[in-house]
Structures are given as C-alpha cells and as structure tokens.
Coordinates of C-alpha atoms in Angstrom, one line a residue:
X1 CA 19.8 -11.8 -16.9
X2 CA 21.3 -9.3 -19.4
X3 CA 21.3 -11.9 -22.2
X4 CA 17.5 -12.2 -21.9
X5 CA 16.9 -8.5 -21.7
X6 CA 15.8 -7.2 -25.1
X7 CA 15.9 -3.5 -24.4
X8 CA 16.6 -1.3 -21.3
X9 CA 13.5 0.1 -19.5
X10 CA 14.3 3.8 -19.6
X11 CA 11.5 4.9 -17.3
X12 CA 12.5 2.3 -14.7
X13 CA 16.1 3.4 -14.7
X14 CA 15.3 7.1 -14.3
X15 CA 12.9 6.2 -11.4
X16 CA 15.7 4.2 -9.8
X17 CA 18.1 7.1 -10.1
X18 CA 15.6 9.6 -8.7
X19 CA 15.1 7.3 -5.7
X20 CA 18.8 6.9 -4.8
X21 CA 19.5 10.6 -5.2
X22 CA 16.6 11.8 -3.0
X23 CA 18.5 10.6 0.2
X24 CA 22.1 10.6 -1.0
X25 CA 23.5 10.9 2.6
X26 CA 21.8 7.6 3.7
X27 CA 22.8 5.9 0.5
X28 CA 26.4 7.0 1.0
X29 CA 26.5 5.6 4.6
X30 CA 25.0 2.3 3.3
X31 CA 27.5 2.1 0.4
X32 CA 30.5 2.7 2.8
X33 CA 29.1 0.1 5.2
X34 CA 28.8 -2.4 2.3
X35 CA 32.3 -1.7 1.0
X36 CA 33.9 -2.0 4.5
X37 CA 32.0 -5.2 5.4
X38 CA 32.8 -7.0 2.1
X39 CA 36.5 -6.1 2.5
X40 CA 36.8 -6.4 6.3
X41 CA 39.4 -9.2 5.9
X42 CA 41.7 -7.0 3.7
X43 CA 45.2 -6.6 5.2
X44 CA 45.2 -2.8 4.4
X45 CA 42.0 -2.1 6.4
X46 CA 42.9 -4.5 9.3
X47 CA 46.2 -2.7 9.8
X48 CA 44.4 0.6 10.2
X49 CA 42.4 -0.6 13.3
X50 CA 38.8 -0.2 12.1
X51 CA 38.0 -3.4 14.1
X52 CA 34.7 -4.0 12.2
X53 CA 33.4 -0.4 12.4
X54 CA 31.8 0.8 9.2
X55 CA 30.5 4.3 10.1
X56 CA 31.9 7.4 8.2
X57 CA 33.3 9.0 11.4
X58 CA 35.4 5.9 12.4
X59 CA 36.4 5.4 8.8
X60 CA 37.7 9.0 8.5
X61 CA 39.6 8.9 11.8
X62 CA 41.3 5.6 11.1
X63 CA 41.9 5.6 7.3
X64 CA 44.4 8.2 5.9
X65 CA 44.0 10.1 2.6
X66 CA 46.3 8.4 0.1
X67 CA 47.7 8.8 -3.5
X68 CA 48.6 6.1 -5.9
X69 CA 52.2 6.2 -4.7
X70 CA 51.1 5.2 -1.2
X71 CA 49.2 2.2 -2.5
X72 CA 51.8 1.1 -5.0
X73 CA 53.6 -1.5 -2.7
X74 CA 50.2 -3.2 -2.1
X75 CA 49.2 -3.2 -5.8
X76 CA 52.7 -4.5 -6.7
X77 CA 52.2 -7.5 -4.4
X78 CA 48.8 -8.2 -6.2
X79 CA 50.5 -7.9 -9.6
X80 CA 53.2 -10.3 -8.5
X81 CA 50.6 -13.0 -7.6
X82 CA 50.0 -12.6 -3.9
X83 CA 46.4 -13.9 -3.6
X84 CA 45.9 -13.1 0.1
X85 CA 43.3 -10.4 0.9
X86 CA 45.5 -7.3 0.5
X87 CA 43.2 -4.5 -0.6
X88 CA 40.0 -6.4 -1.0
X89 CA 38.3 -9.4 0.6
X90 CA 38.1 -11.4 -2.6
X91 CA 41.3 -11.8 -4.7
X92 CA 41.8 -9.4 -7.6
X93 CA 42.1 -11.2 -10.9
X94 CA 42.5 -8.3 -13.3
X95 CA 44.6 -5.2 -13.3
X96 CA 43.8 -1.9 -15.1
X97 CA 46.5 0.2 -16.7
X98 CA 46.0 3.9 -17.1
X99 CA 47.1 5.6 -20.3
X100 CA 50.1 7.2 -18.7
X101 CA 49.5 10.5 -20.5
X102 CA 49.0 12.5 -17.3
X103 CA 52.1 11.5 -15.4
X104 CA 54.2 10.2 -18.3
X105 CA 54.0 6.6 -17.1
X106 CA 51.1 4.3 -16.7
X107 CA 49.5 3.5 -13.3
X108 CA 48.3 0.0 -12.3
X109 CA 45.0 -0.3 -10.5
X110 CA 42.8 -3.2 -9.2
X111 CA 39.8 -4.1 -11.4
X112 CA 37.0 -6.5 -10.4
X113 CA 33.4 -7.5 -11.2
X114 CA 32.0 -5.0 -8.7
X115 CA 33.8 -2.2 -10.5
X116 CA 32.5 -3.5 -13.8
X117 CA 29.0 -3.3 -12.4
X118 CA 29.4 0.3 -11.3
X119 CA 30.6 1.1 -14.9
X120 CA 27.4 -0.5 -16.3
X121 CA 25.2 1.4 -13.9
X122 CA 26.7 4.7 -15.0
X123 CA 26.3 3.7 -18.7
X124 CA 22.6 2.6 -18.1
X125 CA 21.8 5.8 -16.2
X126 CA 23.1 8.2 -18.7
X127 CA 21.7 6.2 -21.6
X128 CA 18.2 6.4 -20.0
X129 CA 18.4 10.2 -19.7
X130 CA 19.9 10.5 -23.2
X131 CA 17.3 8.2 -24.8
X132 CA 14.4 10.1 -23.1
X133 CA 15.5 13.3 -25.0
X134 CA 17.0 11.7 -28.1
X135 CA 15.4 8.3 -28.7
X136 CA 17.3 6.0 -30.9
X137 CA 15.7 3.3 -33.0
X138 CA 16.7 -0.3 -33.5
X139 CA 20.1 -0.2 -35.2
X140 CA 23.8 -0.1 -34.6
X141 CA 26.4 2.3 -33.2
X142 CA 29.5 3.4 -35.0
X143 CA 31.9 3.1 -32.1
X144 CA 35.5 4.1 -32.5
X145 CA 36.6 1.8 -29.7
X146 CA 39.9 -0.1 -29.4
X147 CA 41.1 -2.7 -27.1
X148 CA 44.8 -2.5 -26.2
X149 CA 46.8 -5.7 -25.9
X150 CA 46.0 -7.6 -22.7
X151 CA 49.1 -9.0 -21.1
X152 CA 49.7 -11.3 -18.1
X153 CA 51.4 -9.9 -15.0
X154 CA 54.3 -11.7 -13.2
X155 CA 51.6 -13.3 -11.0
X156 CA 49.4 -14.4 -13.9
X157 CA 46.7 -11.7 -13.7
X158 CA 45.2 -10.2 -16.8
X159 CA 46.4 -6.6 -17.4
X160 CA 44.9 -4.1 -19.9
X161 CA 43.6 -0.6 -20.0
X162 CA 40.4 0.1 -18.1
X163 CA 38.5 0.5 -21.4
X164 CA 39.9 -2.9 -22.7
X165 CA 38.8 -4.6 -19.5
X166 CA 35.3 -3.2 -20.0
X167 CA 35.1 -3.9 -23.8
X168 CA 36.2 -7.5 -23.3
X169 CA 33.4 -8.2 -20.8
X170 CA 30.5 -10.3 -22.0
X171 CA 28.2 -8.3 -19.8
X172 CA 29.2 -5.1 -21.5
X173 CA 28.3 -6.6 -24.9
X174 CA 25.0 -7.8 -23.7
X175 CA 24.3 -4.4 -22.1
X176 CA 25.1 -2.5 -25.3
X177 CA 22.7 -4.8 -27.2
X178 CA 20.0 -4.0 -24.6
X179 CA 20.7 -0.3 -25.1
X180 CA 20.4 -0.6 -28.9
X181 CA 24.0 0.5 -29.1
X182 CA 25.7 -2.5 -30.5
X183 CA 29.0 -1.7 -32.2
X184 CA 28.8 -2.2 -36.0
X185 CA 32.4 -3.5 -36.1
X186 CA 33.3 -7.1 -35.3
X187 CA 35.4 -7.9 -32.2
X188 CA 38.4 -8.7 -34.5
X189 CA 38.4 -5.0 -35.5
X190 CA 38.0 -3.7 -31.9
X191 CA 40.7 -5.8 -30.5
X192 CA 43.1 -5.7 -33.5
X193 CA 46.8 -5.4 -32.8
X194 CA 47.2 -2.3 -35.1
X195 CA 45.0 0.6 -34.4
X196 CA 45.5 2.2 -37.9
X197 CA 44.0 -0.9 -39.4
X198 CA 41.2 -1.1 -36.8
X199 CA 40.3 2.6 -37.5
X200 CA 40.2 2.0 -41.2
X201 CA 37.8 -0.9 -40.7
X202 CA 35.6 0.9 -38.2
X203 CA 35.1 3.6 -40.9
X204 CA 34.4 0.9 -43.5
X205 CA 31.9 -0.9 -41.3
X206 CA 30.2 2.4 -40.6
X207 CA 29.8 3.1 -44.3
X208 CA 28.5 -0.5 -45.0
X209 CA 25.8 -0.1 -42.3
X210 CA 25.3 3.6 -42.8
X211 CA 21.5 3.5 -42.9
X212 CA 21.4 1.6 -39.6
X213 CA 23.9 3.8 -37.6
X214 CA 21.9 5.5 -34.8
X215 CA 24.8 7.2 -33.0
X216 CA 28.6 7.8 -33.3
X217 CA 30.7 7.2 -30.2
X218 CA 34.3 7.1 -28.9
X219 CA 35.6 7.3 -25.4
X220 CA 37.2 10.8 -26.0
X221 CA 36.4 13.6 -28.5
X222 CA 40.0 13.4 -29.6
X223 CA 39.4 9.9 -31.1
X224 CA 36.3 11.1 -33.0
X225 CA 38.2 14.0 -34.6
X226 CA 41.1 11.7 -35.3
X227 CA 38.8 9.2 -37.0
X228 CA 37.2 11.8 -39.4
X229 CA 40.6 13.5 -40.1
X230 CA 41.7 10.0 -41.2
X231 CA 38.5 9.7 -43.3
X232 CA 39.5 12.8 -45.2
X233 CA 42.6 11.0 -46.3
X234 CA 41.3 7.5 -47.1
X235 CA 37.7 8.1 -48.2
X236 CA 38.4 7.3 -51.9
X237 CA 40.1 4.1 -50.9
X238 CA 37.1 3.1 -48.7
X239 CA 34.8 3.7 -51.7
X240 CA 37.0 1.5 -53.9
X241 CA 36.8 -1.3 -51.3
X242 CA 33.0 -1.0 -51.2
X243 CA 32.7 -0.9 -55.0
X244 CA 34.9 -4.0 -55.6
X245 CA 34.0 -5.8 -52.4
X246 CA 37.7 -6.3 -51.8
X247 CA 39.5 -5.1 -48.7
X248 CA 42.4 -2.7 -49.1
X249 CA 45.9 -4.3 -49.0
X250 CA 46.7 -1.9 -46.1
X251 CA 44.8 -4.4 -43.9
X252 CA 47.4 -7.1 -43.2
X253 CA 46.1 -8.7 -40.0
X254 CA 44.6 -12.1 -41.0
X255 CA 41.9 -12.1 -38.3
X256 CA 40.7 -8.7 -39.3
X257 CA 40.7 -9.6 -43.0
X258 CA 38.7 -12.8 -42.3
X259 CA 36.1 -10.9 -40.2
X260 CA 35.7 -8.1 -42.7
X261 CA 35.3 -10.6 -45.7
X262 CA 32.0 -11.7 -44.1
X263 CA 30.7 -8.1 -44.1
X264 CA 32.2 -6.6 -47.3
X265 CA 30.4 -7.4 -50.5
X266 CA 30.6 -5.5 -53.9
X267 CA 28.2 -2.6 -53.8
X268 CA 28.9 -0.1 -56.6
X269 CA 25.7 1.9 -55.9
X270 CA 26.7 2.6 -52.3
X271 CA 30.3 3.5 -53.3
X272 CA 28.9 6.0 -55.9
X273 CA 26.5 7.5 -53.3
X274 CA 29.3 8.0 -50.8
X275 CA 31.6 9.4 -53.4
X276 CA 28.9 11.9 -54.5
X277 CA 28.2 13.0 -51.0
X278 CA 31.9 13.5 -50.1
X279 CA 32.5 15.4 -53.4
X280 CA 29.6 17.7 -52.7
X281 CA 30.8 18.8 -49.2
X282 CA 32.4 22.2 -48.6
X283 CA 35.6 21.7 -46.6
X284 CA 34.0 18.5 -45.0
X285 CA 31.4 20.6 -43.1
X286 CA 28.5 18.3 -42.0
X287 CA 30.3 15.1 -43.0
X288 CA 28.9 12.9 -40.3
X289 CA 25.1 13.4 -41.0
X290 CA 25.8 13.1 -44.7
X291 CA 27.5 9.7 -44.2
X292 CA 25.1 8.5 -41.5
X293 CA 21.6 10.0 -42.2
X294 CA 19.9 8.3 -39.2
X295 CA 22.4 9.2 -36.6
X296 CA 20.8 11.1 -33.7
X297 CA 24.0 12.4 -31.9
X298 CA 27.7 12.1 -31.2
X299 CA 28.8 11.0 -27.8
X300 CA 32.1 10.8 -26.0
X301 CA 34.0 12.5 -23.1
X302 CA 34.2 16.1 -24.3
X303 CA 35.1 18.0 -21.2
X304 CA 38.4 19.1 -19.7
X305 CA 41.3 18.7 -22.1
X306 CA 38.9 17.4 -24.7
X307 CA 37.2 20.9 -25.1
X308 CA 39.9 21.9 -27.6
X309 CA 38.5 19.4 -30.2
X310 CA 34.9 20.6 -30.0
X311 CA 35.2 23.2 -32.7
X312 CA 36.5 20.6 -35.2
X313 CA 34.0 18.1 -34.1
X314 CA 31.1 20.5 -34.6
X315 CA 32.4 21.2 -38.1
X316 CA 32.1 17.5 -38.9
X317 CA 28.9 17.1 -37.0
X318 CA 26.9 20.0 -38.7
X319 CA 23.6 20.1 -36.9
X320 CA 24.0 16.8 -35.0
X321 CA 24.1 17.4 -31.2
X322 CA 27.3 16.6 -29.3
X323 CA 26.8 14.9 -25.9
X324 CA 29.4 14.6 -23.3
X325 CA 29.7 11.1 -21.9
X326 CA 30.0 10.3 -18.3
X327 CA 32.7 11.3 -15.7
X328 CA 35.2 8.8 -14.6
X329 CA 38.8 7.7 -14.7
X330 CA 40.9 4.5 -14.7
X331 CA 40.1 4.4 -10.9
X332 CA 36.4 4.1 -11.5
X333 CA 33.3 6.2 -12.3
X334 CA 31.9 9.1 -10.4
X335 CA 28.9 10.7 -12.2
X336 CA 26.5 10.4 -15.1
X337 CA 25.4 13.1 -17.5
X338 CA 21.7 13.4 -16.7
X339 CA 21.3 16.7 -18.6
X340 CA 22.2 15.5 -22.1
X341 CA 20.8 18.5 -24.0
X342 CA 23.4 20.9 -22.5
X343 CA 26.3 21.6 -24.8
X344 CA 29.6 19.9 -23.7
X345 CA 31.1 23.2 -22.4
X346 CA 28.2 23.3 -19.8
X347 CA 28.0 19.6 -19.1
X348 CA 27.6 18.5 -15.5
X349 CA 27.7 15.1 -13.9
X350 CA 25.4 13.9 -11.2
X351 CA 27.2 11.7 -8.7
X352 CA 25.7 8.2 -8.2
X353 CA 25.7 7.8 -4.4
X354 CA 25.7 4.0 -4.5
X355 CA 28.8 3.3 -6.6
X356 CA 31.4 4.5 -4.1
X357 CA 31.9 6.7 -1.1
X358 CA 32.9 10.2 -2.0
X359 CA 34.6 13.1 -0.1
X360 CA 35.6 16.5 -1.3
X361 CA 38.5 18.7 -0.2
X362 CA 37.6 22.4 -0.5
X363 CA 40.1 24.3 -2.8
X364 CA 39.4 27.7 -1.5
X365 CA 41.8 28.8 1.2
X366 CA 40.1 29.6 4.5
X367 CA 41.5 32.0 7.1
X368 CA 44.9 33.6 7.0
X369 CA 46.4 31.1 9.5
X370 CA 45.5 28.2 7.3
X371 CA 47.1 29.9 4.3
X372 CA 50.3 30.7 6.2
X373 CA 50.6 27.2 7.7
X374 CA 49.5 25.5 4.5
X375 CA 46.9 23.6 6.4
X376 CA 44.7 21.7 4.0
X377 CA 41.0 22.0 4.7
X378 CA 39.2 18.9 6.0
X379 CA 37.2 16.9 3.4
X380 CA 33.4 17.2 3.4
X381 CA 30.8 14.7 2.5
X382 CA 28.9 14.3 -0.7
X383 CA 25.8 16.2 0.5
X384 CA 27.9 18.8 2.4
X385 CA 29.4 20.5 -0.7
X386 CA 28.4 24.0 -1.6
X387 CA 27.2 25.3 -5.0
X388 CA 29.8 27.4 -6.7
X389 CA 32.8 26.0 -4.7
X390 CA 35.7 24.0 -6.1
X391 CA 36.9 20.7 -4.6
X392 CA 39.4 17.9 -5.1
X393 CA 37.6 14.5 -5.2
X394 CA 38.4 11.7 -2.7
X395 CA 37.2 8.2 -3.8
X396 CA 36.6 5.0 -1.9
X397 CA 35.6 2.4 -4.4
X398 CA 34.6 -1.3 -4.6
X399 CA 38.0 -2.4 -5.9
X400 CA 40.3 -1.6 -3.0
X401 CA 40.9 2.1 -3.1
X402 CA 40.1 3.8 0.2
X403 CA 40.2 7.6 0.6
X404 CA 42.1 7.8 -2.6
X405 CA 43.0 11.3 -4.0
X406 CA 41.8 11.2 -7.6
X407 CA 43.7 14.5 -8.4
X408 CA 40.7 16.0 -10.2
X409 CA 39.3 19.4 -9.3
X410 CA 35.6 19.9 -9.8
X411 CA 33.1 22.7 -9.3
X412 CA 29.7 22.1 -7.8
X413 CA 27.1 23.6 -10.3
X414 CA 24.0 22.5 -8.5
X415 CA 22.1 19.5 -7.1
X416 CA 20.0 16.8 -8.6
X417 CA 17.7 16.0 -5.6
X418 CA 20.4 15.7 -2.9
X419 CA 23.4 14.6 -5.0
X420 CA 25.7 17.2 -6.4
X421 CA 26.1 17.9 -10.1
X422 CA 29.8 18.5 -10.9
X423 CA 31.7 20.2 -13.6
X424 CA 35.2 19.0 -14.3
X425 CA 37.7 21.9 -13.9
X426 CA 41.2 20.5 -14.2
X427 CA 43.8 18.0 -13.0
X428 CA 45.2 19.3 -9.7
X429 CA 48.8 18.4 -10.4
X430 CA 48.9 19.7 -14.0
X431 CA 50.2 23.1 -13.1
X432 CA 52.4 25.4 -15.0
X433 CA 54.5 27.0 -12.3
X434 CA 57.9 28.6 -11.9
X435 CA 57.7 30.6 -8.7
X436 CA 54.6 32.3 -7.4
X437 CA 52.6 31.6 -10.6
X438 CA 50.0 28.9 -10.7
X439 CA 48.3 28.1 -14.0
X440 CA 46.1 25.1 -14.4
X441 CA 45.2 23.0 -17.5
X442 CA 42.0 25.1 -17.7
X443 CA 44.1 28.4 -17.8
X444 CA 46.2 26.9 -20.5
X445 CA 43.1 25.9 -22.5
X446 CA 41.6 29.5 -22.2
X447 CA 44.9 31.0 -23.3
X448 CA 45.2 28.7 -26.4
X449 CA 41.5 29.4 -27.3
X450 CA 42.1 33.1 -27.1
X451 CA 45.2 33.0 -29.4
X452 CA 43.6 30.5 -31.8
X453 CA 41.0 33.1 -32.7
X454 CA 43.8 35.0 -34.5
X455 CA 44.5 31.8 -36.5
X456 CA 40.8 31.4 -37.3
X457 CA 40.9 34.8 -39.1
X458 CA 43.6 33.3 -41.4
X459 CA 41.3 30.2 -41.9
X460 CA 43.8 28.0 -40.0
X461 CA 43.4 26.1 -36.7
X462 CA 45.4 24.6 -33.8
X463 CA 45.4 20.8 -34.5
X464 CA 46.8 20.1 -31.0
X465 CA 48.9 21.6 -28.3
X466 CA 50.9 21.1 -25.1
X467 CA 53.1 23.0 -22.8
X468 CA 56.3 22.8 -20.8
X469 CA 58.1 24.8 -18.1
X470 CA 61.6 25.5 -19.3
X471 CA 63.9 26.1 -16.3
X472 CA 67.1 25.7 -18.4
X473 CA 67.0 29.5 -19.0
X474 CA 67.3 32.2 -16.3
X475 CA 64.6 33.2 -15.6
X476 CA 62.5 30.2 -16.4
X477 CA 59.7 30.6 -18.9
X478 CA 56.6 28.9 -20.3
X479 CA 56.9 27.0 -23.7
X480 CA 53.7 26.4 -25.7
X481 CA 53.9 23.8 -28.5
X482 CA 51.4 24.2 -31.3
X483 CA 50.7 22.1 -34.4
X484 CA 48.9 24.2 -36.9
X485 CA 46.8 23.0 -39.8
X486 CA 48.5 25.0 -42.6
X487 CA 51.0 27.8 -43.4
X488 CA 50.7 31.0 -41.3
X489 CA 52.9 34.0 -41.7
X490 CA 55.4 35.1 -39.0
X491 CA 53.6 38.3 -38.1
X492 CA 50.4 36.4 -37.2
X493 CA 52.3 33.8 -35.2
X494 CA 54.2 36.5 -33.3
X495 CA 50.9 38.1 -32.4
X496 CA 49.6 34.6 -31.3
X497 CA 52.6 34.3 -29.1
X498 CA 52.0 37.7 -27.4
X499 CA 48.3 36.8 -27.1
X500 CA 49.2 33.5 -25.3
X501 CA 51.4 35.4 -22.9
X502 CA 48.8 38.1 -22.2
X503 CA 46.0 35.5 -21.7
X504 CA 47.5 34.0 -18.6
X505 CA 45.8 36.3 -16.1
X506 CA 46.9 34.6 -12.9
X507 CA 48.1 37.4 -10.6
X508 CA 51.3 35.6 -9.7
X509 CA 52.2 35.1 -13.4
X510 CA 51.4 38.7 -14.4
X511 CA 53.4 40.3 -11.5
X512 CA 56.4 37.9 -12.1
X513 CA 56.4 38.7 -15.9
X514 CA 56.3 42.5 -15.2
X515 CA 59.5 42.3 -13.1
X516 CA 61.1 39.6 -15.4
X517 CA 61.0 37.0 -12.6
X518 CA 59.5 34.8 -15.4
X519 CA 60.9 35.1 -18.9
X520 CA 59.0 35.8 -22.1
X521 CA 56.6 33.0 -23.1
X522 CA 57.9 31.0 -26.1
X523 CA 55.6 29.6 -28.8
X524 CA 57.2 26.7 -30.7
X525 CA 55.3 25.6 -33.8
X526 CA 56.0 22.0 -34.5
X527 CA 55.9 20.1 -37.8
X528 CA 52.8 18.4 -39.1
X529 CA 52.4 14.9 -37.7
X530 CA 54.3 15.6 -34.4
X531 CA 51.3 14.9 -32.2
X532 CA 50.7 11.7 -34.2
X533 CA 54.2 10.7 -33.2
X534 CA 53.3 11.3 -29.6
X535 CA 50.2 9.2 -29.9
X536 CA 52.2 6.4 -31.6
X537 CA 54.7 6.6 -28.7
X538 CA 52.0 6.0 -26.1
X539 CA 50.4 3.2 -28.2
X540 CA 53.8 1.6 -28.3
X541 CA 53.8 1.6 -24.5
X542 CA 50.5 -0.3 -24.5
X543 CA 48.0 2.5 -24.2
X544 CA 44.7 2.2 -26.1
X545 CA 43.7 4.8 -28.6
X546 CA 40.3 5.1 -27.0
X547 CA 42.0 6.0 -23.7
X548 CA 44.6 8.4 -25.1
X549 CA 44.7 12.1 -24.0
X550 CA 47.3 14.4 -25.3
X551 CA 49.4 15.4 -22.3
X552 CA 48.7 19.1 -21.8
X553 CA 51.8 19.7 -19.7
X554 CA 55.0 17.8 -20.4
X555 CA 57.2 17.6 -17.3
X556 CA 61.0 17.1 -17.2
X557 CA 60.6 13.3 -16.4
X558 CA 58.6 12.8 -19.6
X559 CA 61.8 12.8 -21.6
X560 CA 60.6 10.9 -24.7
X561 CA 57.7 13.1 -25.4
X562 CA 59.8 16.2 -24.8
X563 CA 62.4 14.8 -27.2
X564 CA 59.7 14.2 -29.9
X565 CA 58.5 17.8 -29.5
X566 CA 62.0 19.3 -29.6
X567 CA 63.0 17.3 -32.6
X568 CA 60.1 18.6 -34.6
X569 CA 60.3 22.4 -34.1
X570 CA 59.5 24.3 -37.3
X571 CA 59.4 27.8 -36.0
X572 CA 59.9 29.5 -32.6
X573 CA 58.7 32.9 -31.3
X574 CA 59.3 34.8 -28.0
X575 CA 56.6 37.1 -26.6
X576 CA 57.1 40.8 -26.5
X577 CA 53.8 41.4 -24.6
X578 CA 55.6 42.7 -21.5
X579 CA 58.2 44.8 -23.4

C-alpha cells in the first residue's frame, strides 16, 4: 500500500488522531485486549494466570510491574534461538539493542512488525501536525542518520540498534517518500561501516542537493551539532570535492565511493558559491539556512539531556525553527509532538492511546505513613493522570513487554482531548546521591546552564558535560566534567565551580553541604576531544551515532568511560561556595 501512496493525506491523519484521542480510555481498553488476545499463548502471560481475561483490572492484579532485569532470562532464551511463544504469540525474529549510554551496557529488547507499525504511526502523526504549520515542498531531507552494524545472535536472529532496525525497513523508506522526507544520501552512506566517512558524505550529499533540501534531521540534537561542528573543519575539502568532482581520499569504503561517484560531478560554480557563503559568515552564525536556502526547519529529539545542545544548534540555525521530534525509547514509542510551533524547551508529547497500554506511577509522596514505609503509590491509567503532576511511565507494548518500567519521569502539562500531553523530566535512575541528597539529570542540567553563563561572558561555551559521585573521598562529593570550547582563565573556572555547587538547590544537598556531610563539588575540565573519545568508545561497542546520548552520570560500573575522563583531566577546581 505504501509503495502506491504518493503523499500522506495530512488532514486525514489529523482527523484520525482527533478521533482516537476523544475517547482515550475506551481505546486503551481495546488496545490492551488486542495485545493480550494476540499474545495469549505466550509462556510469560500463561504463567501469570490470566486465563484468557483481557480487562485492565485482571491484567493489573495478575501481571507484576517489571524492569528489564526481570525480563532478561526470557529475552536471553529468544536471543539464543528458542522459537516457542515466550513473550509473544508469534516468534520474535529481530532484536533491538539500546545504545548503552544510560546504564553503561546495552540492553537487548524484542522488535517485531507490530512495533514497526507503531513507529510509523507516530512518525505519520507528528509529520501531519508539522506539515500543517510548516508545509514542505517536493524535495529531499538532509538526514544525519546512521545504521549500526547488524549482527546475528547465537540463535540466528538479526540484532541491531532500534534506529537501525527502523531505517533498514522497506516500509520506512516508502513512508519517508510519502512524507516528502526522503533522505538525500544513498543507503551505502547511511549503513556505512565508518560513521566518520558516512557523516562526511551526508554533508557532501546535502551540498550537492542544497536547493532541494526541505528539512534537516537527526535522531538527536547532539548529532546535528556534531555534524555542523564537523562541517566547520572539513568545509574547504567538501568544496574541493564538488569543484573537481572527485571524492576525498578520506573515504576508503568501496561501497560508499561507488555510490557517491554516481552523485558527485564537477561543479565549480556550486563550489565557489558555498565557499563564498561560508567565508561571509560571522563565527558560523546562520550556517544552515545559508547552505540550504529552502529548508523549513530542523528536527530531532531536543528534550531532556539534549537541551544542552540547543544554544549551539540555534547558532547554526539562525532564524530556522527547531522542532523536537517525538517521544520514545528503544522499548517503543509513547507520544507525538502535535504542537510543533512550541520551542523545544516547552515541547510536549500527546500519547497515542492505540500504540500500547500505559500506566503512570505518581512521583509525589502521599501521606506520612507511605513516606515512612516507602510504599510506592499505585499506578493510574492514561486518562486518570492529573495536570501538573509527575509520573514514572509503565509500558505494555506490542512486542512482549508487559507492565514494563520505562524509567522515565514525565510531567503532565495538559490534555489533547482526553489523552495527556507529557513533558519529559528525567531518567528516574540517573540520580546524583551520596546520602540524603537527590539530584536528577534535570537538576544537573540547570546547574550547568547557570554556570555556563559565566563562560558565555568570556565568549566560551561548554561543549559537553557529565558527572560522577566520588565516594573514594570522605565525605563523598560530586564531580562535574566539562569540555570547554577554548582557553578560560582560572578565576572564571573557579567561579564556575562555585556556581555549580550553589546551583544544586535540593534541600538534602544544601543541608549536607553546610555540615560537610557532602564534600566540596569538584569541577574537572577535560582536554579537547575527550567526549569524542567517549563517543568512539560506544560506537566501538556497536552503538549507532544517531542513537548516541552522552551519559550524564557516570557510575562506578562504567569503568571505561570513567577511565577516559580521568585520563584527560586538564584542570581541576574545588568549590569554596560553602566556606
């Protein structure tokens, strides 16, 4: 069907979304019934005694809340080739691998055609709302997307990152064509074995098709910034390639060279034009609209840990709008951005009630008894959440995850009809904590943003950052690692260190710092290229660049990353904020 579809009917898609969100509770019950009926023969569900019941009440009383660790033995059997119905009725033929940046090691998760369809539904929905406000013409998309190497498991299943599994799908390619968002780079570039070479060729393809580029996309904002930082270094070489019609010798992969030779022809006029435009820019401000004059917007996941890159991205984008892409994870998708004109910092995601069954654990502690006994509040349903409250998401999806704790904390910002619009807050398990202090990824982000303003006055910026709890000292203390764009004097960095310490306003942290139950915060400024080494480390483990997120908190088990950071310390400062 998709192959025959010329373009997506935006009005029809929006109408469909309005219909399913008007009675989200009914749609949720139907979705749960469908998931449980289709997977009734699964060993996991049979052992829990549902006995064919598909109502939410029975489901919640029989099926426990689980983490990935609980499901690992079942997933391992699938990986090893057991084709009996373990988690799903139909056999799983593909495994998704998470990037591993959150926990320090990748997770393996089931992937199937049904999960692929929910992915496409999310893409279609957000595209419809985006295109209604920012219509794109017939053309191409500059997509910085990368497929990691697909491997075979012991049992012969295909295994790759979730994004690779999506990008390799023929339905995905047809859908992108229907959405007028076809990637301007050939498959050989997307699935090339060396991401440095793929990135160079993505940039080259974008320049060759510069007049046709309608939008610029990558899975994460980090990848967009990385691409244009790279452009700053190689732009003259790219111009030489276009002028001569000969691909740089840095591209050594035969399949990429062969594919690019079909696209690259001598074009001195284009090379001169690009050279002139780049030479005329002030500190690369507005680079993207200069290179791609018909681009309507930039798109990618820009929330959570990606917010740090927005300042740099806006510098490159000039007046082009930034649009945060949809909300999901390696486990599957949750919501679509149906308010695309909101800036990424205010982005919300409307949950699609027909792509999974969703529950929410309230994060606010209730009565005193619950707090003392550490009783976790009961999960509530999709339509029972309250505006302004924070929740941890529980997912039941079409690929064998039942009441699965995603680990994300979200805030309900409002409702679209009867489905909630969520704002991503943080990963629940990414906590800086020593004793009574609890600082989340969001708290860390706010602290870094505050201190980075002092750098901005010196015309410098934080290229990237992470953190670590150092318990080797007594008392333990927070360590913040920064990579800075240029030289900054010691006095400014000392003040940045104090500012970081003062900006953690969690009551437990402040009180513990005052009595020295937590030691002075330490700022370690690492050498240029340190975070590139961390990226290379994860790519070496099989992560895809398009799925990479800098780990914001490096735990003691993540020894290699900690070693990279500690081997590259240029300067170190301790806070004097608390005397």
